[in-house]
Coordinates of C-alpha atoms in Angstrom, one line a residue:
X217 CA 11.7 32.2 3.5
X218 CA 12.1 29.1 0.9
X219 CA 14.0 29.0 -2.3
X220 CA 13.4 30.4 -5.6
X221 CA 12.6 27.7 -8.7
X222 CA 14.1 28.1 -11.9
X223 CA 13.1 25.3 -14.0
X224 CA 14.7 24.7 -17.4
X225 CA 12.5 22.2 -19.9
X226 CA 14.6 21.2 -23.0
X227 CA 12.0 20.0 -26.3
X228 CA 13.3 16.8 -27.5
X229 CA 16.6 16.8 -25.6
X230 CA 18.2 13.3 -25.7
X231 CA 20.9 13.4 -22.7
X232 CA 23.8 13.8 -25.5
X233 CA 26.1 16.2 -23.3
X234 CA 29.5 16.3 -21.3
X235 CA 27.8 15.4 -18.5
X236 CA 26.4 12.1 -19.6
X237 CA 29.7 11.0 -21.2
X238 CA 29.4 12.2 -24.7
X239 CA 32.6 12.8 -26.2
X240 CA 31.9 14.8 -29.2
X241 CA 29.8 17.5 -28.1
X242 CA 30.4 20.5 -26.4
X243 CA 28.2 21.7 -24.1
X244 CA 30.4 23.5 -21.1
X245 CA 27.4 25.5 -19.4
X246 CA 25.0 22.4 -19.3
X247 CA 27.9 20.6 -17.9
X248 CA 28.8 23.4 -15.1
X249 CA 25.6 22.8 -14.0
X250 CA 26.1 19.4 -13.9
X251 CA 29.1 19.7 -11.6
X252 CA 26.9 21.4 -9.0
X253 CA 24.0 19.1 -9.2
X254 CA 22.8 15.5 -8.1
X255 CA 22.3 14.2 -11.9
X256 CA 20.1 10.7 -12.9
X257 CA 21.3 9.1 -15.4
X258 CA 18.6 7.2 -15.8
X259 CA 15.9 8.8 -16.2
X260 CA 13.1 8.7 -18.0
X261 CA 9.7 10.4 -20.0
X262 CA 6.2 9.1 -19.7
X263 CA 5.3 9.4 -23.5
X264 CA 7.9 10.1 -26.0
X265 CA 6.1 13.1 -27.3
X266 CA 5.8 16.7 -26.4
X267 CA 1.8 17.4 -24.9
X268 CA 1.3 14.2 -23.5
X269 CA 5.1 14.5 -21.6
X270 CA 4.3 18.0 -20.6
X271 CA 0.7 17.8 -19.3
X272 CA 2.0 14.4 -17.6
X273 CA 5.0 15.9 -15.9
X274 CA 4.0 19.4 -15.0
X275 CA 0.7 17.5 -13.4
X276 CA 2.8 14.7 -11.9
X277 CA 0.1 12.3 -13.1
X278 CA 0.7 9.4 -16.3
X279 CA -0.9 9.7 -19.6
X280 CA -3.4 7.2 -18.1
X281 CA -5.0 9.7 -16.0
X282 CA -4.4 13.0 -17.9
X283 CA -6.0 11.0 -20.8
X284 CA -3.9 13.0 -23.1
X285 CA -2.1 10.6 -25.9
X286 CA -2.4 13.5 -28.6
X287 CA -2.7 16.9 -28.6
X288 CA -6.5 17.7 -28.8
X289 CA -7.6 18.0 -25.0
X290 CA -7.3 20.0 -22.1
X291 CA -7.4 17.5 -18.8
X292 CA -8.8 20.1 -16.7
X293 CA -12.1 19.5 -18.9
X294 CA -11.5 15.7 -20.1
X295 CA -10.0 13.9 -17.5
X296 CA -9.9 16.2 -14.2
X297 CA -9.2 19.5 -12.7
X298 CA -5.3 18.3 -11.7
X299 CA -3.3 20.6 -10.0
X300 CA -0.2 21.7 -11.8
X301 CA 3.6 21.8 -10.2
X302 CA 3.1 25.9 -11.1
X303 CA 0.0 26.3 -9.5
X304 CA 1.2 24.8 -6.1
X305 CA 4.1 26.8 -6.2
X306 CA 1.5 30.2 -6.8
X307 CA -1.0 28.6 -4.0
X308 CA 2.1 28.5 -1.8
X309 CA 2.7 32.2 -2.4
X310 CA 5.6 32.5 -5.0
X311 CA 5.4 34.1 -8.1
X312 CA 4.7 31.8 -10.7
X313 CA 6.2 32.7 -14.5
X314 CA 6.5 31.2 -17.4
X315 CA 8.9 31.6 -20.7
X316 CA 8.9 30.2 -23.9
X317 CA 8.0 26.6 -24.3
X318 CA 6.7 25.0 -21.3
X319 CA 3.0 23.7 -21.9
X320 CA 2.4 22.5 -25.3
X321 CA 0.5 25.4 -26.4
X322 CA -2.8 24.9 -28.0
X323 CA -6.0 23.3 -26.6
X324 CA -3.9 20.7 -24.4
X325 CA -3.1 23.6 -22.2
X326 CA -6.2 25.5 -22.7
X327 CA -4.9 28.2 -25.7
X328 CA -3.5 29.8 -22.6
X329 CA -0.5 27.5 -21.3
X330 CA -3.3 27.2 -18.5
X331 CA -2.9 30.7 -17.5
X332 CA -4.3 32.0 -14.8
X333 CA -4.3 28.5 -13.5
X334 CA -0.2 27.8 -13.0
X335 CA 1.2 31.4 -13.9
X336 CA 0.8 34.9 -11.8
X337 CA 1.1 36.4 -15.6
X338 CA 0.4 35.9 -18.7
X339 CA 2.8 33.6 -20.5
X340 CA 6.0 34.7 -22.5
X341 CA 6.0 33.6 -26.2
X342 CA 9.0 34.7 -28.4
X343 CA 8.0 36.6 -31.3
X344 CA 10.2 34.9 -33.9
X345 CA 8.1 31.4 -33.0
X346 CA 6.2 32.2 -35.5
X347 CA 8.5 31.7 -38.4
X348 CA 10.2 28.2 -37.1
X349 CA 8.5 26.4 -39.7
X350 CA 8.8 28.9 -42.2
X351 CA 11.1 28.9 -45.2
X352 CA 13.8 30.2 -43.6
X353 CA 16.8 27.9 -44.5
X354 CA 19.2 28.7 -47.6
X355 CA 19.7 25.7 -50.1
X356 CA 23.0 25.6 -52.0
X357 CA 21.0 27.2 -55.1
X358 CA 20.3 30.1 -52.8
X359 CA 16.2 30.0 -52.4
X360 CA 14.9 29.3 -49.5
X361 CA 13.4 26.2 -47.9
X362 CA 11.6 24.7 -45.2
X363 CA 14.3 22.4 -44.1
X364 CA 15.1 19.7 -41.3
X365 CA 18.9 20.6 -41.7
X366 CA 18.9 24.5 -41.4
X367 CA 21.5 26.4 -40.0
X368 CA 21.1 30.2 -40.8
X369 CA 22.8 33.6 -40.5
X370 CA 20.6 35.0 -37.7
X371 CA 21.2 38.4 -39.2
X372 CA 19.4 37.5 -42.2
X373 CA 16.0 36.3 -39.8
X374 CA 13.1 38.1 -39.2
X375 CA 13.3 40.9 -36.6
X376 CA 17.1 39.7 -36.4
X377 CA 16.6 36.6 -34.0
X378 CA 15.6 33.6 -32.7
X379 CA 13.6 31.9 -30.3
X380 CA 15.2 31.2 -27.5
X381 CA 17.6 34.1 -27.8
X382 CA 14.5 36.3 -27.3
X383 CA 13.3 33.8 -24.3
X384 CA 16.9 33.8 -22.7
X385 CA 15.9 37.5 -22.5
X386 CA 13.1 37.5 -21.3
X387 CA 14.4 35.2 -18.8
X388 CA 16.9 37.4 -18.1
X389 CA 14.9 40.6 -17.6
X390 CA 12.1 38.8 -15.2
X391 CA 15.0 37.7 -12.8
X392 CA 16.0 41.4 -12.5
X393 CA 12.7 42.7 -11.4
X394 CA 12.3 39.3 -9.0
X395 CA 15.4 40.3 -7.6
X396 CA 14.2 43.8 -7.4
X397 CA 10.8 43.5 -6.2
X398 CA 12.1 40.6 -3.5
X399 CA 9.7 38.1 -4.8
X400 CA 10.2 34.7 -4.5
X401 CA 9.8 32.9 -7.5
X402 CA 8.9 29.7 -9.7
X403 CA 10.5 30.8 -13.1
X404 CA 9.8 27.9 -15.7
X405 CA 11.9 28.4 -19.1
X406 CA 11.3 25.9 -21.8
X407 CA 13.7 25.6 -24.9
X408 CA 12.7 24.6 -28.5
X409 CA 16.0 23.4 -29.5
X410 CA 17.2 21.0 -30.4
X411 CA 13.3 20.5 -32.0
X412 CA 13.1 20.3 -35.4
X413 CA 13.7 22.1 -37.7
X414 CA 17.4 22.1 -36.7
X415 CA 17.5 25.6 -37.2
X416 CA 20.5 27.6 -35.3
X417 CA 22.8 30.0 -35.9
X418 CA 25.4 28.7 -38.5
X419 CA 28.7 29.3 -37.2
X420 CA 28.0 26.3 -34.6
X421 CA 28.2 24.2 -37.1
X422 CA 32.4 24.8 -36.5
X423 CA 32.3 23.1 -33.6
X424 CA 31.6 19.7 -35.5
X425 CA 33.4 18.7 -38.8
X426 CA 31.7 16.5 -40.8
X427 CA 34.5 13.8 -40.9
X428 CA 33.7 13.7 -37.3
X429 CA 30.5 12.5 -37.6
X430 CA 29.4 8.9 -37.9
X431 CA 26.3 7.5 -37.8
X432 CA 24.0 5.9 -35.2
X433 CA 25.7 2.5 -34.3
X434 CA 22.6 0.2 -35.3
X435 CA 21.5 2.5 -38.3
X436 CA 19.3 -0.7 -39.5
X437 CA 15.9 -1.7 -38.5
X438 CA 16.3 -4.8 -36.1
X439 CA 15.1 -8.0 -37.3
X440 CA 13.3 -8.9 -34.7
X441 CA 11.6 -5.4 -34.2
X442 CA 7.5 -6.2 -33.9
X443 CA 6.5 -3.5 -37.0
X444 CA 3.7 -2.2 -34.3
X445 CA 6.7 -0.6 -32.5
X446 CA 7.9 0.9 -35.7
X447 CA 7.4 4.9 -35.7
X448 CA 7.8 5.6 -39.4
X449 CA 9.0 9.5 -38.9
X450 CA 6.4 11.3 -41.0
X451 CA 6.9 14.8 -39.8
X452 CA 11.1 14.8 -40.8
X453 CA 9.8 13.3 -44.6
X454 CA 7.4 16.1 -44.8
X455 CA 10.9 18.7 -44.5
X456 CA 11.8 20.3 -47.9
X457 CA 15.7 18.7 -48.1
X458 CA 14.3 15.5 -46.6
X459 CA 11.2 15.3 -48.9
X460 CA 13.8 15.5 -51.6
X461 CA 15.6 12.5 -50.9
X462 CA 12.2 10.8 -52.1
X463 CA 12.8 7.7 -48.9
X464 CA 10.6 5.1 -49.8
X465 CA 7.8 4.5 -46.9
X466 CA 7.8 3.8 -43.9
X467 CA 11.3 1.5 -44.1
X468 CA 13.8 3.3 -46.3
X469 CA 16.6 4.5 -44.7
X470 CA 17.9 7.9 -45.0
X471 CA 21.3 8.4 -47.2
X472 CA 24.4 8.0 -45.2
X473 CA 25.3 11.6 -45.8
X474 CA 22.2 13.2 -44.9
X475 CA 22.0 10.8 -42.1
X476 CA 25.5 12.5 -40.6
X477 CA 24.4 16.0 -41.6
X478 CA 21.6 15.6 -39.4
X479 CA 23.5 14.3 -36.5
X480 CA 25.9 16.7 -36.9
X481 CA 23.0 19.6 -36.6
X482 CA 21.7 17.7 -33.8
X483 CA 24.5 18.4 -32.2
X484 CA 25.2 22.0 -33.2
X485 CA 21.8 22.7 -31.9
X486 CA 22.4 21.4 -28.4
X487 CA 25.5 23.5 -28.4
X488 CA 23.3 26.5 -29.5
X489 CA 21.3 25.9 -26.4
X490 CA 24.1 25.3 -24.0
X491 CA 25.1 29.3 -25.1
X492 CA 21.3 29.8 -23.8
X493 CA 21.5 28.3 -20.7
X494 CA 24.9 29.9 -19.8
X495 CA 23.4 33.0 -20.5
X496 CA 20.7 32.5 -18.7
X497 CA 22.7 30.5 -15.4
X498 CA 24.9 33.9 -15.5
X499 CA 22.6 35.9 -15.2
X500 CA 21.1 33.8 -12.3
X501 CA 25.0 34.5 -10.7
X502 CA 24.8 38.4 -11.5
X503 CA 21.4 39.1 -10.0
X504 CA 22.8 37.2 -6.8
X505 CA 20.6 34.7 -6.6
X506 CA 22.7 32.0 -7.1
X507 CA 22.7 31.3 -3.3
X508 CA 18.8 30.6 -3.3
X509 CA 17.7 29.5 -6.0
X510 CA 17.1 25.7 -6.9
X511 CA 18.2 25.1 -10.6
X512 CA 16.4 22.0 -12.5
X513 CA 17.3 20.9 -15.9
X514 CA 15.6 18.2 -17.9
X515 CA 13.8 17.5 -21.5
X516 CA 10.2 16.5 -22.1
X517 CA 11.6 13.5 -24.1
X518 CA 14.4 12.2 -25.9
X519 CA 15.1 11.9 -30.2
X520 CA 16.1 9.2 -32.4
X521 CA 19.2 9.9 -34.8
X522 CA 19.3 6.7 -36.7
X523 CA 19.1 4.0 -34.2
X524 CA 16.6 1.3 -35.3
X525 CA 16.2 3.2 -38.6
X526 CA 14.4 5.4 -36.9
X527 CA 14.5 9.5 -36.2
X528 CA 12.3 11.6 -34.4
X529 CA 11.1 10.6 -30.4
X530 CA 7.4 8.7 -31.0
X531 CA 8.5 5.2 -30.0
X532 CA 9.3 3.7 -26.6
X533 CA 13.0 2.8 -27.3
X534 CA 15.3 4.8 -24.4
X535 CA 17.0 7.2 -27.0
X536 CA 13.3 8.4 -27.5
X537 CA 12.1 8.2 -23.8
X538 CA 15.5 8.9 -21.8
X539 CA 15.8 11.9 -20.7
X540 CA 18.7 14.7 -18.9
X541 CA 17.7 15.2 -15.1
X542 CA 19.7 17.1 -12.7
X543 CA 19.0 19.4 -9.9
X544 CA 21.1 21.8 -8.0
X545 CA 20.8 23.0 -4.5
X546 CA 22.2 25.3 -3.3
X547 CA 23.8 23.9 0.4
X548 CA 22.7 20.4 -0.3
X549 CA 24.4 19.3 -3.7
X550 CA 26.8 22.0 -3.2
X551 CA 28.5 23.4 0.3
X552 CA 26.8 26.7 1.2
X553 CA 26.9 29.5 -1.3
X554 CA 27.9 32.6 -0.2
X555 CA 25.5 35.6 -1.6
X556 CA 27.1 37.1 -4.8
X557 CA 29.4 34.0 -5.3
X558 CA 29.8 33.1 -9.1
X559 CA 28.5 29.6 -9.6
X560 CA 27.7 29.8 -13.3
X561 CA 30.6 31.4 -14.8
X562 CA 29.4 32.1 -18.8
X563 CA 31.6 29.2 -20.3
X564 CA 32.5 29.2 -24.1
X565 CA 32.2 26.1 -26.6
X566 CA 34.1 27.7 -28.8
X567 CA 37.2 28.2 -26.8
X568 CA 36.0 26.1 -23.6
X569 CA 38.6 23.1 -23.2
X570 CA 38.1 20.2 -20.7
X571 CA 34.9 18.9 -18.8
X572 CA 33.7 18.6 -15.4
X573 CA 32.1 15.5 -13.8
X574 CA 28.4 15.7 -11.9
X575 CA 28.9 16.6 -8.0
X576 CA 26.2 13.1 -7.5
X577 CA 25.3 10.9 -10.0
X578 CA 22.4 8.4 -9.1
X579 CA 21.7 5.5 -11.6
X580 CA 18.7 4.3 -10.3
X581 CA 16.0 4.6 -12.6
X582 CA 13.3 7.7 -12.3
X583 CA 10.3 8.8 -13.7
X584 CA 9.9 12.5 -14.9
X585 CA 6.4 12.6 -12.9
X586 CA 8.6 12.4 -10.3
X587 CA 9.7 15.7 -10.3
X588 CA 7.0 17.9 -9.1
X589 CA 6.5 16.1 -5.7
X590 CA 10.6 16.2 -6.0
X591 CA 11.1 19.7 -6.6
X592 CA 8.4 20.8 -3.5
X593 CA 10.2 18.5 -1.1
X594 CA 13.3 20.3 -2.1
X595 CA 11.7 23.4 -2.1
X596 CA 10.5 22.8 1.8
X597 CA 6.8 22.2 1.0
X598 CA 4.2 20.3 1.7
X599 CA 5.0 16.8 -0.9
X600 CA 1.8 16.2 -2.5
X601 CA 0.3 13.2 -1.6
X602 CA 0.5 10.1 -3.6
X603 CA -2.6 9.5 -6.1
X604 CA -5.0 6.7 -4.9
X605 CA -5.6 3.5 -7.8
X606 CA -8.1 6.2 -9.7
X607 CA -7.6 9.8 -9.1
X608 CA -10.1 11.7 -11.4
X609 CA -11.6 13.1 -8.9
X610 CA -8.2 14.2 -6.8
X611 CA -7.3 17.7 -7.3
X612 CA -4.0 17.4 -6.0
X613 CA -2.4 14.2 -5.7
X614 CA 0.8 11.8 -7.3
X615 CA 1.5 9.3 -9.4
X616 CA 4.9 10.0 -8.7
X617 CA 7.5 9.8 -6.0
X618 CA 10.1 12.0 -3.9
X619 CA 13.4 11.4 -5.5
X620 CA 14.8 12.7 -2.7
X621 CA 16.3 10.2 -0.6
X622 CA 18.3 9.5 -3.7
X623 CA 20.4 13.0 -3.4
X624 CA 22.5 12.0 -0.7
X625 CA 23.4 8.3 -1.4
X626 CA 26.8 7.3 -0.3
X627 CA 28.9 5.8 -3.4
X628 CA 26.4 4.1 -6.0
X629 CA 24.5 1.1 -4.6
X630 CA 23.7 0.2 -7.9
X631 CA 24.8 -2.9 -9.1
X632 CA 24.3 -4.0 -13.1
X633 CA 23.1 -6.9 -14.3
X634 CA 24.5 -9.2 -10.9
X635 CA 22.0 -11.9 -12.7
X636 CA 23.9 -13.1 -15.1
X637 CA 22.4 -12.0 -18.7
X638 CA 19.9 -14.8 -19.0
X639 CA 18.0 -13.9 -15.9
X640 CA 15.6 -12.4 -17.4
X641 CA 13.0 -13.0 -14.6
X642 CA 14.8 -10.2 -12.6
X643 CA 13.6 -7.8 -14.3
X644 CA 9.6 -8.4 -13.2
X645 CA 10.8 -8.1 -9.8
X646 CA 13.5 -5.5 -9.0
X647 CA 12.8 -1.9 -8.1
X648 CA 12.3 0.9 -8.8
X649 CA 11.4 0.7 -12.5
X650 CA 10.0 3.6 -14.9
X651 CA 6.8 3.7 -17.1
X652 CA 6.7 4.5 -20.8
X653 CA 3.5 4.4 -23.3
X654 CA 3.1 5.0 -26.3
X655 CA -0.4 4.6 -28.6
X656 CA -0.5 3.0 -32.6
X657 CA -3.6 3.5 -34.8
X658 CA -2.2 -0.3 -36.2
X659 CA -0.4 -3.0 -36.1
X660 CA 2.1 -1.9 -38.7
X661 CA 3.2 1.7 -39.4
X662 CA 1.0 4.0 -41.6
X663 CA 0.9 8.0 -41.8
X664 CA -0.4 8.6 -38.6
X665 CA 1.6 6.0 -36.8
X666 CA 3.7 8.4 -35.2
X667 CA 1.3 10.9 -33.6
X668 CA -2.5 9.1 -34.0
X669 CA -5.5 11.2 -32.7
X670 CA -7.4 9.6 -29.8
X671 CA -10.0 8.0 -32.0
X672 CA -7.9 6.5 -33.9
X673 CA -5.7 4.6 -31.2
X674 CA -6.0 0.8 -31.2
X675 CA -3.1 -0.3 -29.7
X676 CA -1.0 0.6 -26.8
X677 CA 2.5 0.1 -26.0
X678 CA 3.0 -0.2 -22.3
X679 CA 7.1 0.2 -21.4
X680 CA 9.1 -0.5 -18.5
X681 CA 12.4 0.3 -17.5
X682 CA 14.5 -1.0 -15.1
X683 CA 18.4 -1.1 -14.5
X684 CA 18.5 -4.5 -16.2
X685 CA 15.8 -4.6 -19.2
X686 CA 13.1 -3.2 -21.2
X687 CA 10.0 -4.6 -21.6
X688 CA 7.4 -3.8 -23.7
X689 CA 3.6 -4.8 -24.4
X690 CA 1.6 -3.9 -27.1
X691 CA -1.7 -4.5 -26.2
X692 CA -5.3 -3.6 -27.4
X693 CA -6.7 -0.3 -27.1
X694 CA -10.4 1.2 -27.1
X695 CA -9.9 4.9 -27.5
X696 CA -14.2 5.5 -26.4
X697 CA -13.5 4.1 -22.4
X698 CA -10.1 4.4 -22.5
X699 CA -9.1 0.4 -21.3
X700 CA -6.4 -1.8 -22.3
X701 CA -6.7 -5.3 -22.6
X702 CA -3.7 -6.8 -21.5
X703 CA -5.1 -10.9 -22.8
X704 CA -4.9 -9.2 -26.2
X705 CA -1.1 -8.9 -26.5
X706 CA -0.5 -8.1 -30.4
X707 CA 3.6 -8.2 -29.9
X708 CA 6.2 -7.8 -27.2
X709 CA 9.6 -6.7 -26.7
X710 CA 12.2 -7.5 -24.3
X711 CA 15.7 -6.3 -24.3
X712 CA 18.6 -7.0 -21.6
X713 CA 20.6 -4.1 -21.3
X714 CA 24.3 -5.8 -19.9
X715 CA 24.1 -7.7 -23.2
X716 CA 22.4 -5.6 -25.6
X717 CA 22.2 -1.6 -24.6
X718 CA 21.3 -0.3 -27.5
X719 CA 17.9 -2.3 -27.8
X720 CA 18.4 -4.9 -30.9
X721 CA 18.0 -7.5 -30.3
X722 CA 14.7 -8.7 -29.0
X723 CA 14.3 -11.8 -27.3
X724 CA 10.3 -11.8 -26.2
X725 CA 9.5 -14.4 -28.3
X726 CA 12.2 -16.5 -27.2
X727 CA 11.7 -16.4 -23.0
X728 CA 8.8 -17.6 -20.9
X729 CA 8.4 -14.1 -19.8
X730 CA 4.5 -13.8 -22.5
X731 CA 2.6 -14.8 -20.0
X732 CA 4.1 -12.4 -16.9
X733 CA 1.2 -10.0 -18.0

């Protein structure tokens, strides 16, 4: 019989909740979840940016093999015909449906979220999309702007609402005729927020005073930061209010002010979606499906909010690649579930007081292209084989692993840093690490720096994660037979996490570890 999928995909969701420790925000729903779920706390993007992450997760396959680093292909026609997560849920008779933002639309899924490929129908877009980027946002003379910082009086918006209150209803509607019809289902919704612009309904903006706010704790560019790694944040200077502030390029920081106003709408947003996602979880309990339906929750990529002197995702630092994970099962991270039993009580930020720890909590480190042969273990299918060296020609195969085998650990096996903080030669050799990339058009940051077409890549930044360290190597790139030349290191980065975990304070130049590659 099998269990339903409902699969929720955050845009630019750094793992700023409850659940993951954060103390200031309020995100009661998200966290509910949490407390039902085996949740990694380590987990992490293949490319900090939304196409590439997409097309590499919802293939299981890494930006090396989808070939996407921009947004201007579709792999099916560039790279290979993958098979998608979706389309082996459809080939293995569910109902495959997708809401709001789940393949980068455009020609990197085909103009058609690669309908009829993944989806049994067409593709739900939310009407009021159109108008994200739109001047939409009040400024204190009372015209309106195209803002980063934009909270608004939905009232006041066109056709009365926004994105993903439209897809939380659409959400909402397809899991009464699933329930209905007796279908069993792969349901994927994907939220814009907390994407820029920050735009949400105002009166979240309650739930965090300003004097509340501070900023990033290492709001300065770090000395020893190679400039290739640099993202310089063009698409937040191109905002009305930020485009104001006239920031000198690529370097000058943000006021301090402005800097806590966008944290603080940051924030707001993610509590924003947390009402979407209680909505939608609710209605998950009220249709009774609660019982058998497998719940995952993640982000295509994190978001910088000062750190480094840097904002946006575009880099391979963790507050950019790091990502929320968690899955619930229904039986497995919870005891059986009775039919009809409320699981997902709606909770409100508002009035909501007090948290609730994750059920399981792994920290060993994952890879997001881990979750497709994941979810269809936990879904009782077939797992997808795993990829050979080159898989062009593979329809359906892995670059990822089952996470599995990590649901049911007994208390965390995990130890931190047992090296000592100067043994840094653990961190070539311990398991299980995660992959990042991401491509520069140079070596120091220009206009395109952030999101550089294919033709213009030269370098790329290969990152790895493990418990201990980061370690990064930017090496050279030709864009026409997509190759890397690992002898041609133009600048490293290597940063020990028990000593330094918020990334600093780079010490590749002073280690042995250049010539590892």
């Amino acid at each position: 019989d099998g269990m339903n999928v409902l699969f929720i995909v955050v845009d630019d969701l750094r793992p700023i909740l409850g659940c993951y420790g954060d103390k200031l925000v309020k995100s009661p729903n998200i966290d509910q979840l949490a407390s039902q779920s085996m949740v990694f706390s380590n987990a992490y993007a293949q490319q900090a940016v939304c196409a590439p992450s997409r097309v590499s997760f919802l293939t299981g396959r890494r930006p090396d093999t989808t070939r996407l680093y921009d947004f201007y292909s579709y792999w099916r026609v560039h790279a290979g015909n993958y098979s998608t997560m979706p389309q082996y849920f459809k080939e293995n008779g569910y109902v495959t449906l997708s809401v709001g933002k789940v393949f980068h639309p455009g020609v990197s899924s085909n103009y058609s979220d690669d309908y009829p490929y993944s989806w049994s129908i067409p593709p739900f877009h939310p009407s009021a999309e159109k108008y994200e980027n739109d001047k939409t946002c009040r400024g204190k003379d009372g015209k309106l702007y195209a803002n980063l910082v934009c909270p608004v009086n939905v009232t006041e918006m066109p056709g009365g609402t926004l994105p993903d209150i439209q897809s939380t209803e659409e959400a909402i509607r397809l899991l009464n005729i699933m329930k209905t019809n007796r279908q069993k289902f792969f349901l994927a919704v994907g939220y814009h927020k907390p994407h820029i612009p920050l735009r949400y309904p105002q009166e979240f903006l309650k739930l965090y005073p300003l004097e509340n706010i501070t900023l990033a704790p290492d709001p300065w560019v770090p000395k020893k930061l190679p400039s290739v790694a640099y993202n310089p944040w063009t698409d937040i200077r191109q905002r009305d209010d930020v485009e104001a502030l006239n920031v000198s390029f690529p370097y000058g920081p943000l006021p301090d002010d402005f800097q806590r106003q966008i944290r603080q709408s940051y924030y707001a947003a993610v509590s924003y979606l947390d009402v979407q996602v209680g909505l939608l979880l609710n209605a998950l309990d009220n249709v009774g499906l609660s019982n058998n339906t497998i719940v995952v929750f993640t982000a295509d990529h994190g978001w910088s909010l000062g750190e480094h002197g840097e904002w946006a995702k575009y880099s391979n630092f963790d507050v950019a690649t790091r990502v929320p994970l968690m899955f619930y099962v229904p039986g497995m991270t919870t005891s059986p579930v009775s039919q009809g039993a409320r699981v997902f009580p709606y909770l409100d930020p508002f009035s909501h007081i007090g948290g609730s720890a994750p059920q399981g909590q792994s920290k060993e480190v994952v890879e997001l292209v881990s979750v497709f042969p994941t979810l269809a273990e936990l879904a009782g299918l077939e797992v997808p084989p795993a990829c050979p060296a080159t898989s062009f020609g593979v329809v359906l195969c892995t670059e990822g692993r089952s996470i599995v085998h990590y649901f049911n650990v007994s208390e965390e096996k995990v130890e931190e840093g047992k090296g000592g903080s100067d043994d840094t030669g653990r961190c070539f050799t311990e398991e299980p690490a995660a992959f990042s990339q991401y491509p520069r058009p140079a070596d120091t940051p220009q206009w395109n720096s952030d999101k550089p077409k294919l033709k213009d890549i030269r370098i790329m930044g290969y990152s790895m994660r493990t418990i201990d360290c980061r370690f990064t190597v930017w090496v050279q790139f030709d864009p026409n037979n997509f190759s890397a030349d690992f002898r041609n290191v133009h600048a490293g980065e290597l940063y020990m996490m028990e000593t330094d975990p918020n990334q600093d304070y780079n010490i590749y130049n002073s280690t042995s570890h250049g010539w590892l590659l």
